[in-house]
Short mmCIF file of N, CA, C and O in Angstrom, two decimals:
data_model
loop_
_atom_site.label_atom_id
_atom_site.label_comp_id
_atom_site.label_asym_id
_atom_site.label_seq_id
_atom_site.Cartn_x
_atom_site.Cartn_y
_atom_site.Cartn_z
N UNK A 1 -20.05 19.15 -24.18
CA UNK A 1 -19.59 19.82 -22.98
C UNK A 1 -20.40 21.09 -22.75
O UNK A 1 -20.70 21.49 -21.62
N UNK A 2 -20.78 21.78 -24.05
CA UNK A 2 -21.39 22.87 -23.62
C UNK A 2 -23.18 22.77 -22.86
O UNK A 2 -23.84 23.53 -22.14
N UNK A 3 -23.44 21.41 -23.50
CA UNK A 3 -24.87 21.32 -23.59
C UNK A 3 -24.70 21.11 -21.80
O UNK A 3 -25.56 21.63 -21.08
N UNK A 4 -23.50 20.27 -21.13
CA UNK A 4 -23.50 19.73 -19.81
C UNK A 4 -23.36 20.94 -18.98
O UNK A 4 -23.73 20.96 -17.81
N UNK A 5 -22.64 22.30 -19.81
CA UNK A 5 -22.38 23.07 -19.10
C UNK A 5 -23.73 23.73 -18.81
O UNK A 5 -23.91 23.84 -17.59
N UNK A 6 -24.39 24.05 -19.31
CA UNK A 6 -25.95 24.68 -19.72
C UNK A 6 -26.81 24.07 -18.22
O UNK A 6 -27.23 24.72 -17.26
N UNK A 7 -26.88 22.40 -18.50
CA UNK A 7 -27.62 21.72 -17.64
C UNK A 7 -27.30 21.99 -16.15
O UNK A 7 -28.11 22.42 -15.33
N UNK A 8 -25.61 21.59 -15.84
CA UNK A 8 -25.17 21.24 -14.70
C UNK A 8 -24.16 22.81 -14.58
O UNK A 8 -23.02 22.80 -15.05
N UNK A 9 -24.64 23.87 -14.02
CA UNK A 9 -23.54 24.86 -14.26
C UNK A 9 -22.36 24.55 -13.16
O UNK A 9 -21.21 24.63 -13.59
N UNK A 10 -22.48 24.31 -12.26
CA UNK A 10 -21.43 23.49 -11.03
C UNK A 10 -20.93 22.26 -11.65
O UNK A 10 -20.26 21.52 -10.93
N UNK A 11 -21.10 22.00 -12.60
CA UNK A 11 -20.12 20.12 -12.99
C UNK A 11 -18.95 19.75 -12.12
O UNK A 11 -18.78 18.84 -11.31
N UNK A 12 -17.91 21.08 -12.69
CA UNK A 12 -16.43 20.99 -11.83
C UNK A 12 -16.34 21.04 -10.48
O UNK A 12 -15.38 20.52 -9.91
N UNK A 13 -17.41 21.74 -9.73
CA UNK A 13 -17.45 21.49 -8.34
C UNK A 13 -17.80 20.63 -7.89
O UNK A 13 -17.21 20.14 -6.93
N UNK A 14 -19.64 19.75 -8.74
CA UNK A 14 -19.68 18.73 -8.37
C UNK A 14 -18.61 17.42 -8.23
O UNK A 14 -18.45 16.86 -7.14
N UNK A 15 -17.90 16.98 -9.44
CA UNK A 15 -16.97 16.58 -9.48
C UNK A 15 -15.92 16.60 -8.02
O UNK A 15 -15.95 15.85 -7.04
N UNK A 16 -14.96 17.82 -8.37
CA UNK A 16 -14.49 17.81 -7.03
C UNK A 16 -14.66 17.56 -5.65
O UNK A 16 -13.84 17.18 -4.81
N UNK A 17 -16.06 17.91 -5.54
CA UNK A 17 -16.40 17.47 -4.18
C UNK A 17 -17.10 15.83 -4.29
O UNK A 17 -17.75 15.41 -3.34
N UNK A 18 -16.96 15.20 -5.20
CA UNK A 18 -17.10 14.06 -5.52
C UNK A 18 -15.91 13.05 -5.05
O UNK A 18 -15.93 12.02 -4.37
N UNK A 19 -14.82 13.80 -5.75
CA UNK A 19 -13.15 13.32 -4.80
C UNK A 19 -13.12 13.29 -4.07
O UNK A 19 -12.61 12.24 -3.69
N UNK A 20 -13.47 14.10 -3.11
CA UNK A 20 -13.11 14.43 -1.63
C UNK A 20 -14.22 13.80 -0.95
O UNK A 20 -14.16 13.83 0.28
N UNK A 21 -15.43 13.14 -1.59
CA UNK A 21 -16.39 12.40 -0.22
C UNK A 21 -15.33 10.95 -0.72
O UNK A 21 -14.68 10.37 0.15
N UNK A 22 -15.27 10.46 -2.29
CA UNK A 22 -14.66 9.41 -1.95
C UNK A 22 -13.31 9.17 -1.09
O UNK A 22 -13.39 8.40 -0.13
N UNK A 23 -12.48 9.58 -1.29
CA UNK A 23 -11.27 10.24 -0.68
C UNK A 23 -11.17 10.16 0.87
O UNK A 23 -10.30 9.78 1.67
N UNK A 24 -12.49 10.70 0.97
CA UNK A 24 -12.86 10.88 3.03
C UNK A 24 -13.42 9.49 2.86
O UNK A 24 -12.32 8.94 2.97
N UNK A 25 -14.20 8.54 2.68
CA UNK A 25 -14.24 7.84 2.58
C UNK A 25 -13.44 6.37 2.88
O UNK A 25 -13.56 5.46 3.70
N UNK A 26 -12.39 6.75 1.48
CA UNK A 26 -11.26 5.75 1.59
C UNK A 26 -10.27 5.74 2.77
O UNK A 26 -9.52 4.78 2.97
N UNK A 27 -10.31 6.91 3.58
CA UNK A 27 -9.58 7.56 4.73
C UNK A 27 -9.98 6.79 5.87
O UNK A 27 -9.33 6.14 6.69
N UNK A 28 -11.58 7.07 5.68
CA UNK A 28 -12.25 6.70 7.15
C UNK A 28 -12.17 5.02 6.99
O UNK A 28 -12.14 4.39 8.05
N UNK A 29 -12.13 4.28 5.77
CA UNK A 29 -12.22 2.74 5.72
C UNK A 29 -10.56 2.55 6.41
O UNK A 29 -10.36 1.79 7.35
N UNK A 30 -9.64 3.25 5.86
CA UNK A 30 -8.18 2.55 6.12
C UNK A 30 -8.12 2.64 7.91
O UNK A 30 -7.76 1.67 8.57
N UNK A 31 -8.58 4.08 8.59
CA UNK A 31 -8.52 4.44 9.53
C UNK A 31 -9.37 3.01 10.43
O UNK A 31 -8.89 2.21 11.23
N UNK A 32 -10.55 3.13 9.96
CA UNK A 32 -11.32 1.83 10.56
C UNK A 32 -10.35 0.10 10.76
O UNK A 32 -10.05 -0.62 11.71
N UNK A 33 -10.17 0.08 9.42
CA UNK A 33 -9.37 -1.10 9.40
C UNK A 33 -7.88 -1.54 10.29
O UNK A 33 -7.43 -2.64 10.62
N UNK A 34 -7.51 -0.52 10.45
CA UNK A 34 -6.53 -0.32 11.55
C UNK A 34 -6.76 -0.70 12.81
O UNK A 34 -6.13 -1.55 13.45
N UNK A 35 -7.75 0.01 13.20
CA UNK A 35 -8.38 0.56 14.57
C UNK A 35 -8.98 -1.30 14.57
O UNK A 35 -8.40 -2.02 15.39
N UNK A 36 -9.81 -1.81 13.91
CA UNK A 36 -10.05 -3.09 14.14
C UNK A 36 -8.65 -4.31 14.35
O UNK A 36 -8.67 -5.23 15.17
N UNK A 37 -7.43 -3.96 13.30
CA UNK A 37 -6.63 -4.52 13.72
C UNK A 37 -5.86 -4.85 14.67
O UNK A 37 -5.17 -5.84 14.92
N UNK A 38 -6.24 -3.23 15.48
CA UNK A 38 -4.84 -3.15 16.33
C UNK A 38 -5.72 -3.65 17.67
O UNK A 38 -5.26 -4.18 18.68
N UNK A 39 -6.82 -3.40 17.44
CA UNK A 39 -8.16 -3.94 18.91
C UNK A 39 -8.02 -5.52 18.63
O UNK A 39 -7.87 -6.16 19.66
N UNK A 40 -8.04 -6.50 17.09
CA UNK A 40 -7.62 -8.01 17.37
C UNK A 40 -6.50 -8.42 17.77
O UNK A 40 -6.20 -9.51 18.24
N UNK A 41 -5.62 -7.13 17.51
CA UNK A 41 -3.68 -8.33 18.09
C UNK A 41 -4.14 -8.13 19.32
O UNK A 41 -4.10 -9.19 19.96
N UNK A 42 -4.78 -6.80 20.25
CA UNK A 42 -4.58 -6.72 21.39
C UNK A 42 -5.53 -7.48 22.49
O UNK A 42 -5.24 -7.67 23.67
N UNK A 43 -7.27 -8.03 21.48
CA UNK A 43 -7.51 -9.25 22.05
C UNK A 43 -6.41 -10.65 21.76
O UNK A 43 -5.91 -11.44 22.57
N UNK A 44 -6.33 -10.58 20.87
CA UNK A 44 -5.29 -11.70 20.50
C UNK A 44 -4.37 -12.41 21.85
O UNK A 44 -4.38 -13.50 22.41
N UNK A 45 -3.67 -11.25 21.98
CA UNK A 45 -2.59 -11.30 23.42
C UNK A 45 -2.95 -11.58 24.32
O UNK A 45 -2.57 -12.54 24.98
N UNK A 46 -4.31 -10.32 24.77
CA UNK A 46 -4.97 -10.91 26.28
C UNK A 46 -5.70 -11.69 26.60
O UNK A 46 -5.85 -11.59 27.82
N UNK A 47 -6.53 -12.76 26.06
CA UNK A 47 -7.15 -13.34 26.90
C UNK A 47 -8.07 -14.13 25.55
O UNK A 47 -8.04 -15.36 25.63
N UNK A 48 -8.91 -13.54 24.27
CA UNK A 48 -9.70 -13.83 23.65
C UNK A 48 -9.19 -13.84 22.51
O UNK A 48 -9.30 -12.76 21.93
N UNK A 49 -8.39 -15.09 21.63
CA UNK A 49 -7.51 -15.44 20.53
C UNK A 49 -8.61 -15.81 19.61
O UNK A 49 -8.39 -15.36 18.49
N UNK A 50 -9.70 -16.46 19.70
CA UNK A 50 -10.53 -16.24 18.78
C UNK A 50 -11.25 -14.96 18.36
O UNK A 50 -11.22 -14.59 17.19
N UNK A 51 -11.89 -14.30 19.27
CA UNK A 51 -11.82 -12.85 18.86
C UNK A 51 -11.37 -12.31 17.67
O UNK A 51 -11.74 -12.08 16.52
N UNK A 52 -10.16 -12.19 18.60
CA UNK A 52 -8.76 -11.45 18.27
C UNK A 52 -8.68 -11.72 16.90
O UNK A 52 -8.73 -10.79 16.10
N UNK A 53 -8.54 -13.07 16.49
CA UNK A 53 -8.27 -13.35 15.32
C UNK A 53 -9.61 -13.06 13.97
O UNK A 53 -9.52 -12.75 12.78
N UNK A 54 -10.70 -13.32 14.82
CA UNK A 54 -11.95 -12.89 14.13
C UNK A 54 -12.30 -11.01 13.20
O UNK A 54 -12.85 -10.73 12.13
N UNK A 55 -11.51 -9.97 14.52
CA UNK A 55 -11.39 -8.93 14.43
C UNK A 55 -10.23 -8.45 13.28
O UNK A 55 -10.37 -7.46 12.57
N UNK A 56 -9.21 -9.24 13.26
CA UNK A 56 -7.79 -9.06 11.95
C UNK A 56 -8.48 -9.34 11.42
O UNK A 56 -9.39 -8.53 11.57
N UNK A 57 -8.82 -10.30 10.58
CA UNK A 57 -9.27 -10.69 9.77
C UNK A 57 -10.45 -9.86 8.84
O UNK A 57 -10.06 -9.86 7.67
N UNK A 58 -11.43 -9.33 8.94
CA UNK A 58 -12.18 -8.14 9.31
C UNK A 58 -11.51 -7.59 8.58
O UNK A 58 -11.50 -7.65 7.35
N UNK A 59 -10.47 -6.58 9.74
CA UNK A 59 -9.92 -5.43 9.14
C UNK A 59 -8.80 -5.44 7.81
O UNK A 59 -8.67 -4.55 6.97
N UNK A 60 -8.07 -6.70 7.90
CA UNK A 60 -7.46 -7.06 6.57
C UNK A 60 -8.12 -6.77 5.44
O UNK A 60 -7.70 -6.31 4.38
N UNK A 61 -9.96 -7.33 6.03
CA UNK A 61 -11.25 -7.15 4.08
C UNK A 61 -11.36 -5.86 4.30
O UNK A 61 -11.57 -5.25 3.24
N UNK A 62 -11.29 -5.04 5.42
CA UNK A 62 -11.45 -3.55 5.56
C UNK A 62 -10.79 -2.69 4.38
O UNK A 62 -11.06 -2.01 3.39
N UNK A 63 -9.62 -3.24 5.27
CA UNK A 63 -8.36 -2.47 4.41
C UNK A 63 -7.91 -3.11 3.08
O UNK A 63 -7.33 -2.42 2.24
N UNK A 64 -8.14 -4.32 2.89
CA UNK A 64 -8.01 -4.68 1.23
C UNK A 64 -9.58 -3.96 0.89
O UNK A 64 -9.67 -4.27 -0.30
N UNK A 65 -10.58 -3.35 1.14
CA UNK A 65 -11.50 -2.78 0.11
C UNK A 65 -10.84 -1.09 0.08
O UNK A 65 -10.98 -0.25 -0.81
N UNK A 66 -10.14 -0.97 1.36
CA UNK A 66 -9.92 0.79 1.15
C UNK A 66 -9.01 0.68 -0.27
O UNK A 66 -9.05 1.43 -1.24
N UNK A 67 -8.13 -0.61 -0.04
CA UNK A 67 -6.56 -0.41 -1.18
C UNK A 67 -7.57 -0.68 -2.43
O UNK A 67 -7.50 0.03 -3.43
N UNK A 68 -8.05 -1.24 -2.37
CA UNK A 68 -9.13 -1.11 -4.11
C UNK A 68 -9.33 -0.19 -4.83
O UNK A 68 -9.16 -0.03 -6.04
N UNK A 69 -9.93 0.85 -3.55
CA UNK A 69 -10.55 2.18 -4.00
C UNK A 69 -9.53 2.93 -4.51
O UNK A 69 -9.49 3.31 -5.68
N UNK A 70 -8.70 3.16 -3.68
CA UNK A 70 -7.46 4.20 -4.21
C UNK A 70 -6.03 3.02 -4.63
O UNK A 70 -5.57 1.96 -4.20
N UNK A 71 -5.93 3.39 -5.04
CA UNK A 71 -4.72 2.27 -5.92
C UNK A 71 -3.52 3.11 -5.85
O UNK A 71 -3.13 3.60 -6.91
N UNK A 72 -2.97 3.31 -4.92
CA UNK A 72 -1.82 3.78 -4.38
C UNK A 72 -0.43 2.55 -4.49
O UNK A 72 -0.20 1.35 -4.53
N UNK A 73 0.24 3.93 -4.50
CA UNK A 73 1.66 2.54 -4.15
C UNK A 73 2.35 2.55 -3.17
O UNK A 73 3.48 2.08 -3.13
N UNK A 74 1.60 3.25 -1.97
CA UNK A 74 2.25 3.73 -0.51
C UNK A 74 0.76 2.44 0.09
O UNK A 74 0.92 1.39 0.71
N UNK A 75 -0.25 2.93 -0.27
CA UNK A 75 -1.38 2.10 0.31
C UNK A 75 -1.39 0.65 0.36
O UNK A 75 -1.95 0.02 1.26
N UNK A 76 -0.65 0.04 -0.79
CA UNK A 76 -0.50 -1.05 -1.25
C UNK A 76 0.40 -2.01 -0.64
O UNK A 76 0.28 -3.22 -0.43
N UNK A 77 1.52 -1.00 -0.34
CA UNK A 77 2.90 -1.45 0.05
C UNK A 77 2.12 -1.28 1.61
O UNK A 77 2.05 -2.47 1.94
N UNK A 78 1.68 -0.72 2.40
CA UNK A 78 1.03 -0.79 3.95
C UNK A 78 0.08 -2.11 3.66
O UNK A 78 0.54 -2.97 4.41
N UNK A 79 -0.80 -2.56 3.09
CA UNK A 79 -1.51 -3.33 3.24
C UNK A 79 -0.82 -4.19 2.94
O UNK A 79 -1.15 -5.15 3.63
N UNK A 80 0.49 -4.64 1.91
CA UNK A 80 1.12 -5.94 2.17
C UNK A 80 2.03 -5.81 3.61
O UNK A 80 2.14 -6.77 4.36
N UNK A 81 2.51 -4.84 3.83
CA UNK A 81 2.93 -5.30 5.15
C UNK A 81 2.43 -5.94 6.29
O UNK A 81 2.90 -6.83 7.00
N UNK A 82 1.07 -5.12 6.35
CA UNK A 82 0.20 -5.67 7.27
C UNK A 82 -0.60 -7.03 6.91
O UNK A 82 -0.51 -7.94 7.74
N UNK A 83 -1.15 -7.18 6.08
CA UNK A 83 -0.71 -8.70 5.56
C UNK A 83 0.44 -9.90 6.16
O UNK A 83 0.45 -11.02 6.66
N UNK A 84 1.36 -8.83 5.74
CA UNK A 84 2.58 -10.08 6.23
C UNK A 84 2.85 -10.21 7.78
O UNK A 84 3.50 -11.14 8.26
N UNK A 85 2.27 -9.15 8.51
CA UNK A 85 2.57 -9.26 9.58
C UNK A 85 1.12 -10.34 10.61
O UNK A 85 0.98 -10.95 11.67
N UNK A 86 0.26 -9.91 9.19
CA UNK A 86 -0.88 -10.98 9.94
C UNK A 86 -0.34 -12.31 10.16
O UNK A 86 -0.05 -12.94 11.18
N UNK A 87 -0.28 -12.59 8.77
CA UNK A 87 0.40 -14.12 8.55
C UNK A 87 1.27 -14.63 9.25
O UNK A 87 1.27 -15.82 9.59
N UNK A 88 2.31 -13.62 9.61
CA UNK A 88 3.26 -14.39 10.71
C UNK A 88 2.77 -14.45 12.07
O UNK A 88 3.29 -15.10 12.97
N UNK A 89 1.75 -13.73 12.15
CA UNK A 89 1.33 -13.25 13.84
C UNK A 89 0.44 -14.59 13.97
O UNK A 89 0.36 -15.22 15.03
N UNK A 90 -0.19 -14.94 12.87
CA UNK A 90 -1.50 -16.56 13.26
C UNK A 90 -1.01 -17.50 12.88
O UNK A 90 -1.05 -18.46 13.64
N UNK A 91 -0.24 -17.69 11.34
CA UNK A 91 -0.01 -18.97 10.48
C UNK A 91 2.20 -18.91 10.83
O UNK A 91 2.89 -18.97 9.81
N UNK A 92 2.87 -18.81 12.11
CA UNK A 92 4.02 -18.90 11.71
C UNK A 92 4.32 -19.82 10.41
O UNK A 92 4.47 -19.46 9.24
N UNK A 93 4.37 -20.88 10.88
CA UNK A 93 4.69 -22.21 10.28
C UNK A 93 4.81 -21.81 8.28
O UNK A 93 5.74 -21.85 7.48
N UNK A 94 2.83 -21.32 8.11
CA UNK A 94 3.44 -21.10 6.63
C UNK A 94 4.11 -19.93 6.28
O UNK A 94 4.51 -19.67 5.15
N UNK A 95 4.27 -19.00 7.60
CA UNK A 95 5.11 -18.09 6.90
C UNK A 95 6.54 -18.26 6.66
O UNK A 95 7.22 -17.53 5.93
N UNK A 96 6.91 -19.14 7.22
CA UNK A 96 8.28 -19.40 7.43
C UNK A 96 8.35 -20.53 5.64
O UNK A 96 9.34 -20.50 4.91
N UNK A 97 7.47 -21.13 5.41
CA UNK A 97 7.20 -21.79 3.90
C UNK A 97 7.67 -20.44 3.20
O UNK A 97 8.64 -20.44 2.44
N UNK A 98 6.82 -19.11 3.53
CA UNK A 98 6.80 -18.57 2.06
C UNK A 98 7.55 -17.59 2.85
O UNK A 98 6.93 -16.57 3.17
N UNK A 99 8.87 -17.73 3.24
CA UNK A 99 9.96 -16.60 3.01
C UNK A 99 10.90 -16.93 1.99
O UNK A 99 12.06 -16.56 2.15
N UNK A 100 10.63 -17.49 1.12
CA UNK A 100 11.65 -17.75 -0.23
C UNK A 100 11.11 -16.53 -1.15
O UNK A 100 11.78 -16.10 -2.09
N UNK A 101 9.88 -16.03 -0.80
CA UNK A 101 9.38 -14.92 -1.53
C UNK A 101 10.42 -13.57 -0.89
O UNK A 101 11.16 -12.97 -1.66
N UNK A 102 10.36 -13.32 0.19
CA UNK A 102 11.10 -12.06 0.96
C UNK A 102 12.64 -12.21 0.33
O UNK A 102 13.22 -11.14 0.14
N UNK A 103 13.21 -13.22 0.05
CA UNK A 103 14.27 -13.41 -0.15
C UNK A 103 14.21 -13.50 -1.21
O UNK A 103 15.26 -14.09 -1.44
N UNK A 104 13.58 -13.32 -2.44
CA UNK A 104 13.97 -13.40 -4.18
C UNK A 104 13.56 -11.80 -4.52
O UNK A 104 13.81 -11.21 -5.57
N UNK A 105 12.86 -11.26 -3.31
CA UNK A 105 12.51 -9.71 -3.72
C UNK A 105 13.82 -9.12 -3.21
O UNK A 105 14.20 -8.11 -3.81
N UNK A 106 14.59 -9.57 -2.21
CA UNK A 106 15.60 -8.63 -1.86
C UNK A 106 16.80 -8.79 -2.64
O UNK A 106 17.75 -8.02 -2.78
N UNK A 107 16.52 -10.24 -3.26
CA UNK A 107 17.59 -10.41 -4.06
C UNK A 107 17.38 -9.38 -5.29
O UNK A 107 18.25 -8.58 -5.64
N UNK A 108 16.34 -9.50 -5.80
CA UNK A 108 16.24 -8.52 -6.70
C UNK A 108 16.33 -6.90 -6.85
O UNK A 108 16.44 -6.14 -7.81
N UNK A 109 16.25 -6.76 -5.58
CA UNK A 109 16.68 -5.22 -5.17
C UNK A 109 18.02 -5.47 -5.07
O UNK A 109 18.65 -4.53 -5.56
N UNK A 110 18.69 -6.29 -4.65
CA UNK A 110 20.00 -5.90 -4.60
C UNK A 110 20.85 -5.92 -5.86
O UNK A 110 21.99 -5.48 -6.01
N UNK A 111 20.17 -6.44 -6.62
CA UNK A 111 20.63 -6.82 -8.09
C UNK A 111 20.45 -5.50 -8.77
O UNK A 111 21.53 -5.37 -9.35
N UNK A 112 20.00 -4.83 -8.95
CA UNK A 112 19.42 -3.41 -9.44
C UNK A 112 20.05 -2.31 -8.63
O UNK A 112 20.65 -1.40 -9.21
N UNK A 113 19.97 -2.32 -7.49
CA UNK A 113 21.14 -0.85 -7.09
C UNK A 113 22.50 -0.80 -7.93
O UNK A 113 22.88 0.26 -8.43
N UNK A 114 23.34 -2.23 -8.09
CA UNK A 114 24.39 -1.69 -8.57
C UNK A 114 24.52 -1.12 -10.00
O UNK A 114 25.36 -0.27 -10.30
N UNK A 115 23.56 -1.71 -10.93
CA UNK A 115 23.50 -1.05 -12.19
C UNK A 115 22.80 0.34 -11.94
O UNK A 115 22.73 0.77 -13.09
N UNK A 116 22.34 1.12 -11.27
CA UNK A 116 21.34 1.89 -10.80
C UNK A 116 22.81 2.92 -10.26
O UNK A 116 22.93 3.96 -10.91
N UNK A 117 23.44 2.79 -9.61
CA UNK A 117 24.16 3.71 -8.81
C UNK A 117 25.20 3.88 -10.13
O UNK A 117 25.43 5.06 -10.38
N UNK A 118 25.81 2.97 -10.96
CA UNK A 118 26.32 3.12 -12.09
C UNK A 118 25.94 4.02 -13.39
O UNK A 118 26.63 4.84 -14.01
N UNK A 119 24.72 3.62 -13.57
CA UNK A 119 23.95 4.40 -14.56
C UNK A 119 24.41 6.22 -14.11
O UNK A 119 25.01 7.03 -14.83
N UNK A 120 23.90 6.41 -12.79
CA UNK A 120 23.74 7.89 -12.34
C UNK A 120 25.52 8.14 -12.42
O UNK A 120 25.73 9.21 -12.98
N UNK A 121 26.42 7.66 -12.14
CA UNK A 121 27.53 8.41 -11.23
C UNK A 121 28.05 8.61 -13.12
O UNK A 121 28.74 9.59 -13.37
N UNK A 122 27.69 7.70 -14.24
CA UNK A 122 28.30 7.25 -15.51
C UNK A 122 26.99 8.87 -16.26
O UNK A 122 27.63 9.59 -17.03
N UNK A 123 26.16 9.14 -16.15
CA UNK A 123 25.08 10.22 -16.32
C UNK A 123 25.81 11.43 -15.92
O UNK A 123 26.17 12.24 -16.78
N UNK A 124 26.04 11.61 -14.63
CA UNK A 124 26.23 12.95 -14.38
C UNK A 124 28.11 13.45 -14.38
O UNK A 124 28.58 14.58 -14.24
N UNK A 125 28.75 12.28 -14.56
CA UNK A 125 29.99 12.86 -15.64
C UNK A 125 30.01 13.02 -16.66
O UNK A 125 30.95 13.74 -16.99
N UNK A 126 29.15 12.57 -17.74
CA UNK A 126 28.54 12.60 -19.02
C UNK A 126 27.73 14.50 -18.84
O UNK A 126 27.77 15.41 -19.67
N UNK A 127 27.35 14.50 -17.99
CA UNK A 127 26.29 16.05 -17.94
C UNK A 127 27.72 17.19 -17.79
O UNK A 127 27.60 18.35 -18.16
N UNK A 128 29.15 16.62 -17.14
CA UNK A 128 29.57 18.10 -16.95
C UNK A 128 30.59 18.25 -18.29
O UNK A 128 31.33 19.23 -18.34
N UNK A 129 30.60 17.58 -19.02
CA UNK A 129 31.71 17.37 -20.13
C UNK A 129 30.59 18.34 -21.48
O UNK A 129 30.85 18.67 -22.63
N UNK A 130 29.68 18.47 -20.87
CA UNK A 130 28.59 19.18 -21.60
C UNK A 130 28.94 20.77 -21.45
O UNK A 130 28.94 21.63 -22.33
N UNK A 131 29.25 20.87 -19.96
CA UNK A 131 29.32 22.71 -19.27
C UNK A 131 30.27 23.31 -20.30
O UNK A 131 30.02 24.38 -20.85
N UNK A 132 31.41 22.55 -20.56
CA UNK A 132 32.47 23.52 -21.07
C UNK A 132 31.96 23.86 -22.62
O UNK A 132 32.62 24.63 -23.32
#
């Protein structure tokens, strides 16, 4: 570290501003990928469905390369939505196949709040038997 410090006396700035081009980067890809999406539903609708569909498609690889880069769990959860909303917007038919998936995830959320709301309310009467 010292020898890097010697060589490169900026390291930590380089660095940092290393984040922030990728960062702007990953910004300007999600921003792009959007902007292509929302220009194919809206050929889609009016007049040019091949287009349209040519342009989603696109921005779906857009935006699945932005979600690569940053591995978020807000980014992730937007790109499956938009995903799912592709799929139903071109392929109804198989989306309507694969809603047994939407329905074993909600089942599973619903399965987990009630031990979840239990745990806490069974926790924080446990925390005041502590005060006295």
């Amino acid at each position: 570290m010292l020898l890097a410090g010697c060589v490169f006396p900026d390291m930590p700035n380089l660095i940092a501003a290393t984040r922030r081009s990728k960062s702007a980067f990953t910004l300007v890809l999600g921003v792009a990928g959007l902007t292509l999406w929302l220009a194919g539903a809206a050929a889609g609708l009016v007049a040019h469905p091949s287009l349209g569909l040519a342009l989603r498609v696109v921005a779906i690889l857009i935006f699945a390369a932005a979600s690569i880069r940053r591995s978020s769990l807000l980014v992730w959860t937007f790109f499956a939505m938009l995903a799912g909303v592709e799929l139903g917007f071109d392929v109804p038919h198989l989306a309507v196949q694969v809603r047994f998936l939407g329905d074993l995830f909600l089942r599973l959320i619903r399965m987990i709040v009630a031990p979840l709301i239990f745990a806490t309310i069974n926790n924080g009467i446990e925390g005041h038997n502590q005060l006295r």
